[in-house]
Amino acid sequence: MPTVWYTGSLYAPSPAYPQGSLSLEPYVQVTDPWQRFDSKGRISPAPGQKTLVQYSVVKYGITDRLALNSLPTLTKSWGHGQQATGDQFNDLPLELQYNLIKANPTHYKPSFTVYLGFIAPTGAYRGLAKPQSGVGTGAWFMRFGLQSQSLYNVFGHGARLRVWVQERQPVSSPHLHDITSYGTTTGFEGTAHPGAFGNEGFSLEFGFTKRLVAALDLYGTWSGSNRVDGVYAKTNSRISTHSGWSTSYNIGPALEYSWTPNMGILSGIIIPFSGHNTSRSLMPQVALNLFF
């Protein structure tokens, strides 16, 4: 198998890492909403606030098969005639990853890793000063999924394929009051019932050399309907709303370059090409990959 120093593609999750290994991958991403997919998938102009997202994939190998993975995230929004927000700490994902089957590149045998964890409601979601400050859901979610990775020799060049499916299932219903990330305003009291969400797809990485790699993600995301029930105290008007299901199908071309087997950089852009009931945002991003 040709030697290639992969960093990983923009979106695809990675398998569990060996015991004692530590991976740090800080990302900087700009989300620029410029259009929207309606309920029938038609595109219309819908510019909104830009968001700067800084998140870091942090993974530690507990054993040769079991790893701990976390994703602390900060966001900041500005533009579109609205007041900018400060840095906001989002909800915090944390999960265990277990490698059921290890890869065997000689026989093109893929690895299989299962994920199980949770998302803690650490992001602001209620009692907000302004709607754009809402970056959390207020709910606990279970995280689970499956990932497979395999390596191939393609005309003397190394290539890597990743395939995955992931879901996040809510296990609590947060209380809401006043301005919230669910679209309520001052004077509201009620409860949110967030929908499940998830993603699935595959990524391809092709090594031109051992240092330079072309990467491509092709994946879909989906989100179930959020329900909000409650009352506005001053008018005693009750509401019950549903956001509806949404989907987005995305492509993410990128380039990877590594100076050493343990250090590299990744840069690319994620572009939604189809979907319904969701914003269409360009997402350029750059990441540094460090492996110890």
PDB file of N, CA and C in Angstrom, residues 187-223:
ATOM      1  N   GLY A 187     -42.050  37.377  27.048  1.00  0.00           N
ATOM      2  CA  GLY A 187     -43.337  37.054  27.640  1.00  0.00           C
ATOM      3  C   GLY A 187     -43.793  35.627  27.425  1.00  0.00           C
ATOM      4  N   PHE A 188     -43.002  34.845  26.709  1.00  0.00           N
ATOM      5  CA  PHE A 188     -43.409  33.468  26.430  1.00  0.00           C
ATOM      6  C   PHE A 188     -42.990  32.538  27.559  1.00  0.00           C
ATOM      7  N   GLU A 189     -43.829  31.566  27.868  1.00  0.00           N
ATOM      8  CA  GLU A 189     -43.515  30.466  28.780  1.00  0.00           C
ATOM      9  C   GLU A 189     -44.035  29.186  28.144  1.00  0.00           C
ATOM     10  N   GLY A 190     -43.163  28.176  28.081  1.00  0.00           N
ATOM     11  CA  GLY A 190     -43.613  26.933  27.470  1.00  0.00           C
ATOM     12  C   GLY A 190     -42.530  25.871  27.451  1.00  0.00           C
ATOM     13  N   THR A 191     -42.688  24.928  26.538  1.00  0.00           N
ATOM     14  CA  THR A 191     -41.799  23.772  26.452  1.00  0.00           C
ATOM     15  C   THR A 191     -41.452  23.488  24.999  1.00  0.00           C
ATOM     16  N   ALA A 192     -40.203  23.116  24.777  1.00  0.00           N
ATOM     17  CA  ALA A 192     -39.758  22.707  23.442  1.00  0.00           C
ATOM     18  C   ALA A 192     -39.594  21.196  23.390  1.00  0.00           C
ATOM     19  N   HIS A 193     -39.946  20.623  22.249  1.00  0.00           N
ATOM     20  CA  HIS A 193     -39.753  19.196  22.001  1.00  0.00           C
ATOM     21  C   HIS A 193     -38.918  19.071  20.721  1.00  0.00           C
ATOM     22  N   PRO A 194     -37.588  19.117  20.861  1.00  0.00           N
ATOM     23  CA  PRO A 194     -36.739  19.101  19.662  1.00  0.00           C
ATOM     24  C   PRO A 194     -36.810  17.770  18.934  1.00  0.00           C
ATOM     25  N   GLY A 195     -36.626  17.822  17.616  1.00  0.00           N
ATOM     26  CA  GLY A 195     -36.635  16.618  16.814  1.00  0.00           C
ATOM     27  C   GLY A 195     -35.264  15.980  16.733  1.00  0.00           C
ATOM     28  N   ALA A 196     -35.237  14.719  16.380  1.00  0.00           N
ATOM     29  CA  ALA A 196     -33.976  14.029  16.135  1.00  0.00           C
ATOM     30  C   ALA A 196     -33.311  14.617  14.889  1.00  0.00           C
ATOM     31  N   PHE A 197     -31.998  14.415  14.769  1.00  0.00           N
ATOM     32  CA  PHE A 197     -31.297  14.835  13.565  1.00  0.00           C
ATOM     33  C   PHE A 197     -30.109  13.906  13.332  1.00  0.00           C
ATOM     34  N   GLY A 198     -29.569  13.931  12.123  1.00  0.00           N
ATOM     35  CA  GLY A 198     -28.462  13.041  11.822  1.00  0.00           C
ATOM     36  C   GLY A 198     -27.872  13.318  10.456  1.00  0.00           C
ATOM     37  N   ASN A 199     -26.949  12.464  10.046  1.00  0.00           N
ATOM     38  CA  ASN A 199     -26.276  12.615   8.757  1.00  0.00           C
ATOM     39  C   ASN A 199     -25.714  11.277   8.324  1.00  0.00           C
ATOM     40  N   GLU A 200     -25.497  11.144   7.043  1.00  0.00           N
ATOM     41  CA  GLU A 200     -24.883   9.947   6.481  1.00  0.00           C
ATOM     42  C   GLU A 200     -24.209  10.312   5.168  1.00  0.00           C
ATOM     43  N   GLY A 201     -23.164   9.563   4.824  1.00  0.00           N
ATOM     44  CA  GLY A 201     -22.477   9.871   3.574  1.00  0.00           C
ATOM     45  C   GLY A 201     -21.198   9.083   3.423  1.00  0.00           C
ATOM     46  N   PHE A 202     -20.372   9.540   2.493  1.00  0.00           N
ATOM     47  CA  PHE A 202     -19.063   8.912   2.292  1.00  0.00           C
ATOM     48  C   PHE A 202     -18.056   9.974   1.882  1.00  0.00           C
ATOM     49  N   SER A 203     -16.788   9.645   2.093  1.00  0.00           N
ATOM     50  CA  SER A 203     -15.707  10.542   1.672  1.00  0.00           C
ATOM     51  C   SER A 203     -14.653   9.732   0.930  1.00  0.00           C
ATOM     52  N   LEU A 204     -14.004  10.390  -0.027  1.00  0.00           N
ATOM     53  CA  LEU A 204     -12.907   9.800  -0.785  1.00  0.00           C
ATOM     54  C   LEU A 204     -11.678  10.687  -0.642  1.00  0.00           C
ATOM     55  N   GLU A 205     -10.523  10.067  -0.400  1.00  0.00           N
ATOM     56  CA  GLU A 205      -9.260  10.796  -0.348  1.00  0.00           C
ATOM     57  C   GLU A 205      -8.272  10.104  -1.282  1.00  0.00           C
ATOM     58  N   PHE A 206      -7.636  10.882  -2.154  1.00  0.00           N
ATOM     59  CA  PHE A 206      -6.712  10.328  -3.149  1.00  0.00           C
ATOM     60  C   PHE A 206      -5.366  11.016  -2.989  1.00  0.00           C
ATOM     61  N   GLY A 207      -4.329  10.224  -2.727  1.00  0.00           N
ATOM     62  CA  GLY A 207      -2.994  10.765  -2.516  1.00  0.00           C
ATOM     63  C   GLY A 207      -2.233  10.959  -3.821  1.00  0.00           C
ATOM     64  N   PHE A 208      -2.066  12.223  -4.238  1.00  0.00           N
ATOM     65  CA  PHE A 208      -1.205  12.501  -5.391  1.00  0.00           C
ATOM     66  C   PHE A 208       0.240  12.166  -5.041  1.00  0.00           C
ATOM     67  N   THR A 209       0.647  12.567  -3.843  1.00  0.00           N
ATOM     68  CA  THR A 209       1.923  12.182  -3.257  1.00  0.00           C
ATOM     69  C   THR A 209       1.636  11.794  -1.811  1.00  0.00           C
ATOM     70  N   LYS A 210       2.664  11.454  -1.057  1.00  0.00           N
ATOM     71  CA  LYS A 210       2.398  11.113   0.348  1.00  0.00           C
ATOM     72  C   LYS A 210       2.023  12.350   1.161  1.00  0.00           C
ATOM     73  N   ARG A 211       2.366  13.566   0.674  1.00  0.00           N
ATOM     74  CA  ARG A 211       2.059  14.801   1.386  1.00  0.00           C
ATOM     75  C   ARG A 211       0.770  15.474   0.902  1.00  0.00           C
ATOM     76  N   LEU A 212       0.491  15.397  -0.398  1.00  0.00           N
ATOM     77  CA  LEU A 212      -0.621  16.127  -0.994  1.00  0.00           C
ATOM     78  C   LEU A 212      -1.770  15.179  -1.335  1.00  0.00           C
ATOM     79  N   VAL A 213      -2.963  15.486  -0.798  1.00  0.00           N
ATOM     80  CA  VAL A 213      -4.117  14.613  -0.936  1.00  0.00           C
ATOM     81  C   VAL A 213      -5.331  15.444  -1.358  1.00  0.00           C
ATOM     82  N   ALA A 214      -6.095  14.945  -2.321  1.00  0.00           N
ATOM     83  CA  ALA A 214      -7.387  15.540  -2.678  1.00  0.00           C
ATOM     84  C   ALA A 214      -8.483  14.790  -1.934  1.00  0.00           C
ATOM     85  N   ALA A 215      -9.440  15.536  -1.365  1.00  0.00           N
ATOM     86  CA  ALA A 215     -10.517  14.926  -0.576  1.00  0.00           C
ATOM     87  C   ALA A 215     -11.867  15.403  -1.083  1.00  0.00           C
ATOM     88  N   LEU A 216     -12.869  14.551  -0.938  1.00  0.00           N
ATOM     89  CA  LEU A 216     -14.224  14.898  -1.345  1.00  0.00           C
ATOM     90  C   LEU A 216     -15.222  14.226  -0.415  1.00  0.00           C
ATOM     91  N   ASP A 217     -16.075  15.041   0.225  1.00  0.00           N
ATOM     92  CA  ASP A 217     -17.195  14.522   1.011  1.00  0.00           C
ATOM     93  C   ASP A 217     -18.478  14.655   0.201  1.00  0.00           C
ATOM     94  N   LEU A 218     -19.316  13.655   0.272  1.00  0.00           N
ATOM     95  CA  LEU A 218     -20.651  13.706  -0.311  1.00  0.00           C
ATOM     96  C   LEU A 218     -21.595  13.125   0.732  1.00  0.00           C
ATOM     97  N   TYR A 219     -22.469  13.976   1.289  1.00  0.00           N
ATOM     98  CA  TYR A 219     -23.255  13.524   2.422  1.00  0.00           C
ATOM     99  C   TYR A 219     -24.575  14.282   2.515  1.00  0.00           C
ATOM    100  N   GLY A 220     -25.491  13.721   3.281  1.00  0.00           N
ATOM    101  CA  GLY A 220     -26.777  14.355   3.528  1.00  0.00           C
ATOM    102  C   GLY A 220     -27.000  14.548   5.013  1.00  0.00           C
ATOM    103  N   THR A 221     -27.680  15.626   5.384  1.00  0.00           N
ATOM    104  CA  THR A 221     -28.100  15.851   6.761  1.00  0.00           C
ATOM    105  C   THR A 221     -29.617  15.957   6.801  1.00  0.00           C
ATOM    106  N   TRP A 222     -30.201  15.609   7.932  1.00  0.00           N
ATOM    107  CA  TRP A 222     -31.646  15.706   8.088  1.00  0.00           C
ATOM    108  C   TRP A 222     -31.963  16.121   9.511  1.00  0.00           C
ATOM    109  N   SER A 223     -33.117  16.724   9.690  1.00  0.00           N
ATOM    110  CA  SER A 223     -33.542  17.158  11.012  1.00  0.00           C
ATOM    111  C   SER A 223     -35.052  16.993  11.134  1.00  0.00           C
TER     112      SER A 223
END
